[in-house]
Amino acid sequence: MPESDCPMCRGAAADDELERTRVWEDAYWRLTVSLATIVPGFAYLEPKRHIAFITELDGEEARTFGTVLAASTRRLKEATDADIVYIYIFGDGVPHLHLHLAPHRAGDALNDQMIRGEITEEKMPNGMTRIVSLDFPPIPRERLLEIAARVREGLR
Ligand SMILES: [Zn+2]
C-alpha cells in the first residue's frame, strides 16, 4: 500500500471512516478511541509519520514510545475502570504501525490467548500457567535455544 493510500496517514480526516474519535495527540503520536467496538475504550495508538511496522520504529517516535504508551494505557485503564490494558500489534493488515490498546476486565469479550487451536493449560512448578495448543506440537528445546542464540548475537 503506497503512503498516499494509507488511511492512517490522513489522521483526523479518516476518523469518521475508521469509526473512531481523537482523544490525544502530540507532534509524533495520535490516540483515538473506537466508536464501533464491543470493548469499552478500545483504542488505537499510532505514529503520525508513516512508519509501516514496529520493526521500523526509529527517530523521535522510538525515543518517546515508552512514555506515550505508558500514559495512554494508564489513562485508558482509569477512564474505563479496567483491570489491565492488553496491547496487540499485528502489522499484517494496514501497514502503518498501530497499537491496539484494549482495556480488559474479567468476563469481557477479550481473549487472552496468543495461539490457535485447542488450548490447554499446564501448571508449572513455579505456580505459573503455561498455555499450550494441542494442535501445534511443542518445539524442541534445542531449536528454541538456537533461535535465542541467534537473537542474542544480533543484539550485541
Ligand atoms: Zn501511513
Tab-separated table of N, CA and C and ligand atoms in Angstrom:
chain	number	residue	atom	x	y	z
A	1	MET	N	0.853	-1.202	0.000
A	1	MET	CA	0.000	0.000	0.000
A	1	MET	C	0.885	1.247	0.000
A	2	PRO	N	0.777	2.100	-1.025
A	2	PRO	CA	1.546	3.351	-1.010
A	2	PRO	C	1.053	4.276	0.102
A	3	GLU	N	1.951	5.119	0.611
A	3	GLU	CA	1.576	6.017	1.698
A	3	GLU	C	0.376	6.870	1.328
A	4	SER	N	0.289	7.238	0.044
A	4	SER	CA	-0.808	8.113	-0.383
A	4	SER	C	-2.170	7.462	-0.196
A	5	ASP	N	-2.203	6.128	-0.137
A	5	ASP	CA	-3.469	5.421	0.073
A	5	ASP	C	-3.672	5.027	1.533
A	6	CYS	N	-2.748	5.385	2.391
A	6	CYS	CA	-2.792	4.925	3.777
A	6	CYS	C	-3.801	5.748	4.574
A	7	PRO	N	-4.853	5.098	5.093
A	7	PRO	CA	-5.856	5.860	5.841
A	7	PRO	C	-5.285	6.496	7.108
A	8	MET	N	-4.343	5.851	7.739
A	8	MET	CA	-3.806	6.383	8.995
A	8	MET	C	-2.937	7.613	8.764
A	9	CYS	N	-2.391	7.758	7.562
A	9	CYS	CA	-1.629	8.968	7.238
A	9	CYS	C	-2.549	10.171	7.073
A	10	ARG	N	-3.843	9.931	6.895
A	10	ARG	CA	-4.782	11.047	6.751
A	10	ARG	C	-5.225	11.604	8.096
A	11	GLY	N	-4.835	10.953	9.181
A	11	GLY	CA	-5.127	11.482	10.509
A	11	GLY	C	-6.605	11.715	10.745
A	12	ALA	N	-6.940	12.915	11.219
A	12	ALA	CA	-8.321	13.234	11.592
A	12	ALA	C	-9.281	13.079	10.425
A	13	ALA	N	-8.794	13.283	9.211
A	13	ALA	CA	-9.670	13.183	8.041
A	13	ALA	C	-10.215	11.772	7.849
A	14	ALA	N	-9.557	10.789	8.445
A	14	ALA	CA	-10.011	9.404	8.293
A	14	ALA	C	-10.771	8.892	9.523
A	15	ASP	N	-10.929	9.721	10.547
A	15	ASP	CA	-11.544	9.232	11.788
A	15	ASP	C	-12.990	8.760	11.591
A	16	ASP	N	-13.763	9.480	10.794
A	16	ASP	CA	-15.148	9.045	10.564
A	16	ASP	C	-15.174	7.691	9.862
A	17	GLU	N	-14.365	7.590	8.822
A	17	GLU	CA	-14.282	6.350	8.043
A	17	GLU	C	-13.838	5.177	8.916
A	18	LEU	N	-12.917	5.432	9.832
A	18	LEU	CA	-12.381	4.375	10.693
A	18	LEU	C	-13.189	4.236	11.989
A	19	GLU	N	-14.262	5.017	12.090
A	19	GLU	CA	-15.180	4.958	13.238
A	19	GLU	C	-14.435	5.085	14.564
A	20	ARG	N	-13.772	6.229	14.706
A	20	ARG	CA	-13.028	6.485	15.924
A	20	ARG	C	-12.989	7.984	16.174
A	21	THR	N	-12.622	8.356	17.402
A	21	THR	CA	-12.535	9.774	17.749
A	21	THR	C	-11.211	10.048	18.455
A	22	ARG	N	-10.590	11.162	18.112
A	22	ARG	CA	-9.306	11.518	18.697
A	22	ARG	C	-9.483	11.890	20.167
A	23	VAL	N	-8.599	11.390	21.021
A	23	VAL	CA	-8.623	11.772	22.430
A	23	VAL	C	-7.338	12.459	22.864
A	24	TRP	N	-6.269	12.294	22.064
A	24	TRP	CA	-4.988	12.925	22.408
A	24	TRP	C	-4.065	12.861	21.216
A	25	GLU	N	-3.170	13.852	21.122
A	25	GLU	CA	-2.094	13.775	20.148
A	25	GLU	C	-0.975	14.713	20.555
A	26	ASP	N	0.206	14.424	20.044
A	26	ASP	CA	1.321	15.363	20.162
A	26	ASP	C	1.972	15.452	18.789
A	27	ALA	N	3.197	15.898	18.736
A	27	ALA	CA	3.847	16.089	17.438
A	27	ALA	C	4.094	14.772	16.709
A	28	TYR	N	4.141	13.644	17.457
A	28	TYR	CA	4.547	12.371	16.857
A	28	TYR	C	3.482	11.288	16.887
A	29	TRP	N	2.586	11.360	17.851
A	29	TRP	CA	1.642	10.268	18.098
A	29	TRP	C	0.212	10.759	18.104
A	30	ARG	N	-0.692	9.832	17.828
A	30	ARG	CA	-2.109	10.121	17.848
A	30	ARG	C	-2.820	8.962	18.542
A	31	LEU	N	-3.736	9.272	19.466
A	31	LEU	CA	-4.509	8.249	20.172
A	31	LEU	C	-5.977	8.472	19.875
A	32	THR	N	-6.642	7.430	19.392
A	32	THR	CA	-8.066	7.522	19.100
A	32	THR	C	-8.786	6.390	19.811
A	33	VAL	N	-10.058	6.626	20.120
A	33	VAL	CA	-10.887	5.606	20.758
A	33	VAL	C	-11.948	5.164	19.764
A	34	SER	N	-12.120	3.871	19.674
A	34	SER	CA	-13.064	3.294	18.715
A	34	SER	C	-14.501	3.644	19.078
A	35	LEU	N	-15.298	3.935	18.030
A	35	LEU	CA	-16.731	4.184	18.200
A	35	LEU	C	-17.540	3.016	17.654
A	36	ALA	N	-16.867	1.941	17.336
A	36	ALA	CA	-17.539	0.735	16.837
A	36	ALA	C	-16.813	-0.475	17.407
A	37	THR	N	-17.138	-0.826	18.629
A	37	THR	CA	-16.414	-1.905	19.306
A	37	THR	C	-17.281	-2.517	20.397
A	38	ILE	N	-16.935	-3.732	20.779
A	38	ILE	CA	-17.607	-4.363	21.917
A	38	ILE	C	-16.757	-4.251	23.176
A	39	VAL	N	-15.626	-3.540	23.073
A	39	VAL	CA	-14.720	-3.365	24.201
A	39	VAL	C	-14.660	-1.881	24.561
A	40	PRO	N	-15.240	-1.473	25.694
A	40	PRO	CA	-15.246	-0.056	26.052
A	40	PRO	C	-13.826	0.500	26.162
A	41	GLY	N	-13.561	1.570	25.432
A	41	GLY	CA	-12.259	2.212	25.483
A	41	GLY	C	-11.231	1.615	24.540
A	42	PHE	N	-11.647	0.693	23.692
A	42	PHE	CA	-10.698	0.109	22.722
A	42	PHE	C	-10.097	1.242	21.909
A	43	ALA	N	-8.764	1.320	21.874
A	43	ALA	CA	-8.103	2.493	21.308
A	43	ALA	C	-6.986	2.108	20.356
A	44	TYR	N	-6.601	3.091	19.539
A	44	TYR	CA	-5.505	2.903	18.597
A	44	TYR	C	-4.451	3.967	18.859
A	45	LEU	N	-3.232	3.542	19.037
A	45	LEU	CA	-2.110	4.464	19.173
A	45	LEU	C	-1.229	4.281	17.958
A	46	GLU	N	-1.005	5.375	17.233
A	46	GLU	CA	-0.193	5.264	16.026
A	46	GLU	C	0.667	6.500	15.827
A	47	PRO	N	1.836	6.315	15.202
A	47	PRO	CA	2.663	7.473	14.882
A	47	PRO	C	2.017	8.274	13.757
A	48	LYS	N	2.213	9.593	13.772
A	48	LYS	CA	1.684	10.418	12.690
A	48	LYS	C	2.463	10.171	11.397
A	49	ARG	N	3.748	9.965	11.556
A	49	ARG	CA	4.593	9.675	10.397
A	49	ARG	C	4.334	8.250	9.930
A	50	HIS	N	4.443	8.013	8.638
A	50	HIS	CA	4.201	6.667	8.116
A	50	HIS	C	5.377	5.752	8.444
A	51	ILE	N	5.239	5.055	9.550
A	51	ILE	CA	6.183	4.012	9.947
A	51	ILE	C	5.402	2.720	9.782
A	52	ALA	N	5.804	1.884	8.862
A	52	ALA	CA	4.977	0.741	8.480
A	52	ALA	C	4.835	-0.292	9.598
A	53	PHE	N	5.943	-0.668	10.212
A	53	PHE	CA	5.905	-1.772	11.169
A	53	PHE	C	6.705	-1.437	12.424
A	54	ILE	N	6.423	-2.126	13.508
A	54	ILE	CA	7.159	-1.913	14.754
A	54	ILE	C	8.658	-2.131	14.537
A	55	THR	N	9.006	-2.997	13.620
A	55	THR	CA	10.425	-3.271	13.357
A	55	THR	C	11.114	-2.100	12.671
A	56	GLU	N	10.347	-1.110	12.216
A	56	GLU	CA	10.928	0.073	11.566
A	56	GLU	C	10.856	1.318	12.449
A	57	LEU	N	10.384	1.143	13.682
A	57	LEU	CA	10.262	2.285	14.587
A	57	LEU	C	11.637	2.904	14.838
A	58	ASP	N	11.741	4.210	14.636
A	58	ASP	CA	13.013	4.892	14.858
A	58	ASP	C	12.754	6.366	15.169
A	59	GLY	N	13.815	7.141	15.270
A	59	GLY	CA	13.699	8.588	15.438
A	59	GLY	C	12.976	8.994	16.712
A	60	GLU	N	12.304	10.126	16.654
A	60	GLU	CA	11.612	10.672	17.827
A	60	GLU	C	10.491	9.753	18.282
A	61	GLU	N	9.866	9.037	17.351
A	61	GLU	CA	8.805	8.114	17.738
A	61	GLU	C	9.368	7.002	18.627
A	62	ALA	N	10.544	6.500	18.264
A	62	ALA	CA	11.169	5.461	19.089
A	62	ALA	C	11.561	6.037	20.450
A	63	ARG	N	12.064	7.253	20.452
A	63	ARG	CA	12.522	7.867	21.702
A	63	ARG	C	11.359	8.111	22.669
A	64	THR	N	10.178	8.454	22.152
A	64	THR	CA	9.039	8.808	23.004
A	64	THR	C	8.062	7.648	23.232
A	65	PHE	N	8.294	6.545	22.578
A	65	PHE	CA	7.340	5.436	22.570
A	65	PHE	C	6.915	4.977	23.973
A	66	GLY	N	7.874	4.715	24.828
A	66	GLY	CA	7.551	4.181	26.147
A	66	GLY	C	6.714	5.129	26.985
A	67	THR	N	7.072	6.392	26.969
A	67	THR	CA	6.341	7.395	27.748
A	67	THR	C	4.909	7.530	27.248
A	68	VAL	N	4.757	7.587	25.933
A	68	VAL	CA	3.419	7.739	25.338
A	68	VAL	C	2.576	6.490	25.608
A	69	LEU	N	3.185	5.324	25.485
A	69	LEU	CA	2.443	4.082	25.702
A	69	LEU	C	1.991	3.965	27.159
A	70	ALA	N	2.868	4.297	28.085
A	70	ALA	CA	2.502	4.219	29.499
A	70	ALA	C	1.372	5.195	29.825
A	71	ALA	N	1.488	6.435	29.354
A	71	ALA	CA	0.464	7.440	29.657
A	71	ALA	C	-0.873	7.057	29.019
A	72	SER	N	-0.846	6.564	27.792
A	72	SER	CA	-2.085	6.198	27.089
A	72	SER	C	-2.787	5.037	27.785
A	73	THR	N	-2.040	3.991	28.105
A	73	THR	CA	-2.667	2.828	28.732
A	73	THR	C	-3.135	3.159	30.151
A	74	ARG	N	-2.381	3.984	30.860
A	74	ARG	CA	-2.789	4.380	32.217
A	74	ARG	C	-4.128	5.120	32.173
A	75	ARG	N	-4.248	6.053	31.224
A	75	ARG	CA	-5.485	6.830	31.131
A	75	ARG	C	-6.668	5.960	30.690
A	76	LEU	N	-6.418	5.051	29.761
A	76	LEU	CA	-7.492	4.148	29.321
A	76	LEU	C	-7.960	3.268	30.479
A	77	LYS	N	-7.020	2.788	31.262
A	77	LYS	CA	-7.360	1.939	32.406
A	77	LYS	C	-8.208	2.714	33.408
A	78	GLU	N	-7.786	3.950	33.719
A	78	GLU	CA	-8.530	4.773	34.677
A	78	GLU	C	-9.926	5.102	34.143
A	79	ALA	N	-9.982	5.511	32.882
A	79	ALA	CA	-11.239	6.002	32.319
A	79	ALA	C	-12.281	4.904	32.156
A	80	THR	N	-11.829	3.665	32.032
A	80	THR	CA	-12.776	2.554	31.831
A	80	THR	C	-12.900	1.674	33.064
A	81	ASP	N	-12.134	1.996	34.098
A	81	ASP	CA	-12.118	1.186	35.308
A	81	ASP	C	-11.734	-0.268	34.996
A	82	ALA	N	-10.787	-0.414	34.080
A	82	ALA	CA	-10.355	-1.753	33.672
A	82	ALA	C	-9.383	-2.334	34.681
A	83	ASP	N	-9.221	-3.660	34.619
A	83	ASP	CA	-8.244	-4.334	35.475
A	83	ASP	C	-6.834	-4.164	34.921
A	84	ILE	N	-6.757	-4.152	33.591
A	84	ILE	CA	-5.460	-4.160	32.900
A	84	ILE	C	-5.729	-3.703	31.471
A	85	VAL	N	-4.678	-3.325	30.763
A	85	VAL	CA	-4.850	-2.964	29.345
A	85	VAL	C	-3.995	-3.904	28.502
A	86	TYR	N	-4.654	-4.644	27.631
A	86	TYR	CA	-3.924	-5.509	26.693
A	86	TYR	C	-3.427	-4.654	25.535
A	87	ILE	N	-2.311	-5.058	24.967
A	87	ILE	CA	-1.754	-4.381	23.794
A	87	ILE	C	-1.517	-5.422	22.716
A	88	TYR	N	-2.023	-5.118	21.533
A	88	TYR	CA	-1.798	-6.010	20.400
A	88	TYR	C	-1.168	-5.198	19.263
A	89	ILE	N	-0.147	-5.749	18.659
A	89	ILE	CA	0.415	-5.184	17.430
A	89	ILE	C	0.461	-6.330	16.436
A	90	PHE	N	-0.240	-6.182	15.332
A	90	PHE	CA	-0.226	-7.253	14.332
A	90	PHE	C	0.669	-6.850	13.159
A	91	GLY	N	0.220	-5.923	12.354
A	91	GLY	CA	1.069	-5.462	11.259
A	91	GLY	C	0.788	-6.098	9.923
A	92	ASP	N	-0.078	-7.116	9.903
A	92	ASP	CA	-0.342	-7.738	8.609
A	92	ASP	C	-1.659	-7.260	7.998
A	93	GLY	N	-2.253	-6.227	8.564
A	93	GLY	CA	-3.436	-5.600	7.973
A	93	GLY	C	-3.008	-4.327	7.278
A	94	VAL	N	-3.285	-3.191	7.873
A	94	VAL	CA	-2.843	-1.906	7.326
A	94	VAL	C	-1.376	-1.698	7.720
A	95	PRO	N	-0.472	-1.527	6.728
A	95	PRO	CA	0.945	-1.375	7.059
A	95	PRO	C	1.327	0.036	7.480
A	96	HIS	N	0.700	0.509	8.544
A	96	HIS	CA	1.082	1.749	9.228
A	96	HIS	C	0.991	1.358	10.698
A	97	LEU	N	2.119	1.391	11.370
A	97	LEU	CA	2.173	0.928	12.752
A	97	LEU	C	0.991	1.453	13.557
A	98	HIS	N	0.264	0.560	14.176
A	98	HIS	CA	-0.802	0.957	15.097
A	98	HIS	C	-0.901	-0.098	16.186
A	99	LEU	N	-0.977	0.396	17.408
A	99	LEU	CA	-1.136	-0.491	18.554
A	99	LEU	C	-2.605	-0.509	18.925
A	100	HIS	N	-3.127	-1.694	19.143
A	100	HIS	CA	-4.490	-1.844	19.633
A	100	HIS	C	-4.388	-1.884	21.154
A	101	LEU	N	-4.998	-0.920	21.812
A	101	LEU	CA	-4.964	-0.855	23.270
A	101	LEU	C	-6.355	-1.235	23.769
A	102	ALA	N	-6.424	-2.308	24.525
A	102	ALA	CA	-7.718	-2.873	24.878
A	102	ALA	C	-7.887	-2.980	26.384
A	103	PRO	N	-8.609	-2.040	26.987
A	103	PRO	CA	-8.893	-2.160	28.423
A	103	PRO	C	-9.658	-3.452	28.692
A	104	HIS	N	-9.179	-4.227	29.638
A	104	HIS	CA	-9.739	-5.562	29.880
A	104	HIS	C	-10.235	-5.705	31.316
A	105	ARG	N	-11.412	-6.300	31.418
A	105	ARG	CA	-11.988	-6.675	32.707
A	105	ARG	C	-12.381	-8.143	32.637
A	106	ALA	N	-12.314	-8.833	33.751
A	106	ALA	CA	-12.685	-10.249	33.771
A	106	ALA	C	-14.085	-10.434	33.190
A	107	GLY	N	-14.225	-11.406	32.315
A	107	GLY	CA	-15.537	-11.732	31.755
A	107	GLY	C	-15.906	-10.949	30.524
A	108	ASP	N	-15.051	-10.036	30.076
A	108	ASP	CA	-15.413	-9.259	28.887
A	108	ASP	C	-15.134	-10.068	27.610
A	109	ALA	N	-15.232	-9.403	26.469
A	109	ALA	CA	-15.152	-10.093	25.182
A	109	ALA	C	-13.731	-10.444	24.757
A	110	LEU	N	-12.733	-9.963	25.483
A	110	LEU	CA	-11.358	-10.172	25.029
A	110	LEU	C	-10.858	-11.579	25.319
A	111	ASN	N	-10.005	-12.038	24.423
A	111	ASN	CA	-9.396	-13.345	24.533
A	111	ASN	C	-7.955	-13.161	24.985
A	112	ASP	N	-7.530	-13.921	25.959
A	112	ASP	CA	-6.152	-13.757	26.430
A	112	ASP	C	-5.212	-14.813	25.854
A	113	GLN	N	-5.620	-15.434	24.765
A	113	GLN	CA	-4.788	-16.456	24.136
A	113	GLN	C	-4.014	-15.869	22.961
A	114	MET	N	-2.755	-16.247	22.845
A	114	MET	CA	-1.949	-15.795	21.713
A	114	MET	C	-1.849	-16.859	20.636
A	115	ILE	N	-2.329	-18.053	20.931
A	115	ILE	CA	-2.129	-19.141	19.989
A	115	ILE	C	-3.453	-19.770	19.585
A	116	ARG	N	-3.428	-20.421	18.419
A	116	ARG	CA	-4.639	-21.036	17.883
A	116	ARG	C	-4.752	-22.487	18.334
A	117	GLY	N	-5.909	-23.050	18.025
A	117	GLY	CA	-6.120	-24.467	18.232
A	117	GLY	C	-6.795	-24.762	19.555
A	118	GLU	N	-6.820	-26.056	19.872
A	118	GLU	CA	-7.422	-26.469	21.146
A	118	GLU	C	-6.431	-26.154	22.262
A	119	ILE	N	-6.840	-25.262	23.147
A	119	ILE	CA	-5.956	-24.733	24.177
A	119	ILE	C	-6.106	-25.530	25.469
A	120	THR	N	-4.970	-25.779	26.090
A	120	THR	CA	-4.991	-26.372	27.414
A	120	THR	C	-3.947	-25.650	28.269
A	121	GLU	N	-4.129	-25.685	29.547
A	121	GLU	CA	-3.210	-25.013	30.459
A	121	GLU	C	-2.389	-26.043	31.222
A	122	GLU	N	-1.115	-25.754	31.374
A	122	GLU	CA	-0.233	-26.614	32.165
A	122	GLU	C	0.278	-25.799	33.340
A	123	LYS	N	0.135	-26.356	34.532
A	123	LYS	CA	0.709	-25.700	35.717
A	123	LYS	C	2.199	-25.984	35.758
A	124	MET	N	2.979	-24.936	35.947
A	124	MET	CA	4.422	-25.090	36.026
A	124	MET	C	4.822	-25.169	37.492
A	125	PRO	N	6.005	-25.751	37.768
A	125	PRO	CA	6.434	-25.917	39.171
A	125	PRO	C	6.466	-24.597	39.949
A	126	ASN	N	6.698	-23.485	39.268
A	126	ASN	CA	6.775	-22.191	39.964
A	126	ASN	C	5.406	-21.571	40.201
A	127	GLY	N	4.333	-22.285	39.807
A	127	GLY	CA	2.988	-21.778	40.045
A	127	GLY	C	2.394	-21.040	38.858
A	128	MET	N	3.218	-20.698	37.882
A	128	MET	CA	2.702	-20.017	36.697
A	128	MET	C	1.977	-21.030	35.808
A	129	THR	N	1.198	-20.487	34.884
A	129	THR	CA	0.456	-21.349	33.966
A	129	THR	C	1.010	-21.175	32.562
A	130	ARG	N	1.290	-22.286	31.899
A	130	ARG	CA	1.746	-22.249	30.514
A	130	ARG	C	0.560	-22.654	29.631
A	131	ILE	N	0.328	-21.836	28.577
A	131	ILE	CA	-0.751	-22.121	27.632
A	131	ILE	C	-0.191	-22.961	26.498
A	132	VAL	N	-0.849	-24.066	26.223
A	132	VAL	CA	-0.378	-24.986	25.203
A	132	VAL	C	-1.512	-25.248	24.221
A	133	SER	N	-1.170	-25.314	22.928
A	133	SER	CA	-2.154	-25.687	21.916
A	133	SER	C	-1.964	-27.148	21.573
A	134	LEU	N	-3.034	-27.909	21.666
A	134	LEU	CA	-2.940	-29.328	21.351
A	134	LEU	C	-2.782	-29.544	19.849
A	135	ASP	N	-3.009	-28.486	19.041
A	135	ASP	CA	-2.912	-28.602	17.585
A	135	ASP	C	-1.509	-28.323	17.059
A	136	PHE	N	-0.638	-27.810	17.910
A	136	PHE	CA	0.723	-27.497	17.475
A	136	PHE	C	1.693	-28.142	18.456
A	137	PRO	N	2.545	-29.033	17.954
A	137	PRO	CA	3.461	-29.725	18.883
A	137	PRO	C	4.501	-28.770	19.447
A	138	PRO	N	4.939	-29.035	20.667
A	138	PRO	CA	5.985	-28.193	21.252
A	138	PRO	C	7.236	-28.221	20.373
A	139	ILE	N	7.956	-27.104	20.311
A	139	ILE	CA	9.200	-27.019	19.555
A	139	ILE	C	10.311	-27.509	20.481
A	140	PRO	N	11.183	-28.378	19.967
A	140	PRO	CA	12.259	-28.911	20.832
A	140	PRO	C	13.092	-27.797	21.446
A	141	ARG	N	13.442	-28.002	22.708
A	141	ARG	CA	14.206	-27.002	23.456
A	141	ARG	C	15.502	-26.604	22.736
A	142	GLU	N	16.187	-27.567	22.118
A	142	GLU	CA	17.428	-27.261	21.407
A	142	GLU	C	17.201	-26.257	20.282
A	143	ARG	N	16.096	-26.415	19.566
A	143	ARG	CA	15.758	-25.491	18.469
A	143	ARG	C	15.498	-24.085	19.033
A	144	LEU	N	14.793	-24.023	20.166
A	144	LEU	CA	14.498	-22.725	20.781
A	144	LEU	C	15.771	-22.060	21.298
A	145	LEU	N	16.692	-22.871	21.815
A	145	LEU	CA	17.972	-22.322	22.264
A	145	LEU	C	18.776	-21.770	21.085
A	146	GLU	N	18.695	-22.437	19.919
A	146	GLU	CA	19.388	-21.938	18.718
A	146	GLU	C	18.829	-20.576	18.312
A	147	ILE	N	17.517	-20.457	18.348
A	147	ILE	CA	16.872	-19.190	17.973
A	147	ILE	C	17.279	-18.090	18.960
A	148	ALA	N	17.254	-18.415	20.246
A	148	ALA	CA	17.650	-17.428	21.257
A	148	ALA	C	19.091	-16.976	21.035
A	149	ALA	N	19.959	-17.903	20.686
A	149	ALA	CA	21.369	-17.565	20.446
A	149	ALA	C	21.483	-16.631	19.252
A	150	ARG	N	20.723	-16.891	18.196
A	150	ARG	CA	20.759	-16.033	17.006
A	150	ARG	C	20.295	-14.612	17.337
A	151	VAL	N	19.233	-14.509	18.130
A	151	VAL	CA	18.718	-13.193	18.534
A	151	VAL	C	19.763	-12.471	19.374
A	152	ARG	N	20.321	-13.198	20.347
A	152	ARG	CA	21.317	-12.617	21.244
A	152	ARG	C	22.509	-12.074	20.446
A	153	GLU	N	22.971	-12.851	19.484
A	153	GLU	CA	24.134	-12.441	18.672
A	153	GLU	C	23.838	-11.156	17.887
A	154	GLY	N	22.629	-11.041	17.359
A	154	GLY	CA	22.260	-9.878	16.568
A	154	GLY	C	22.080	-8.604	17.371
A	155	LEU	N	21.960	-8.725	18.684
A	155	LEU	CA	21.727	-7.562	19.537
A	155	LEU	C	23.006	-7.055	20.200
A	156	ARG	N	24.128	-7.673	19.940
A	156	ARG	CA	25.391	-7.231	20.572
A	156	ARG	C	25.865	-5.922	19.993
B	1	ZN	ZN	0.514	5.661	6.826
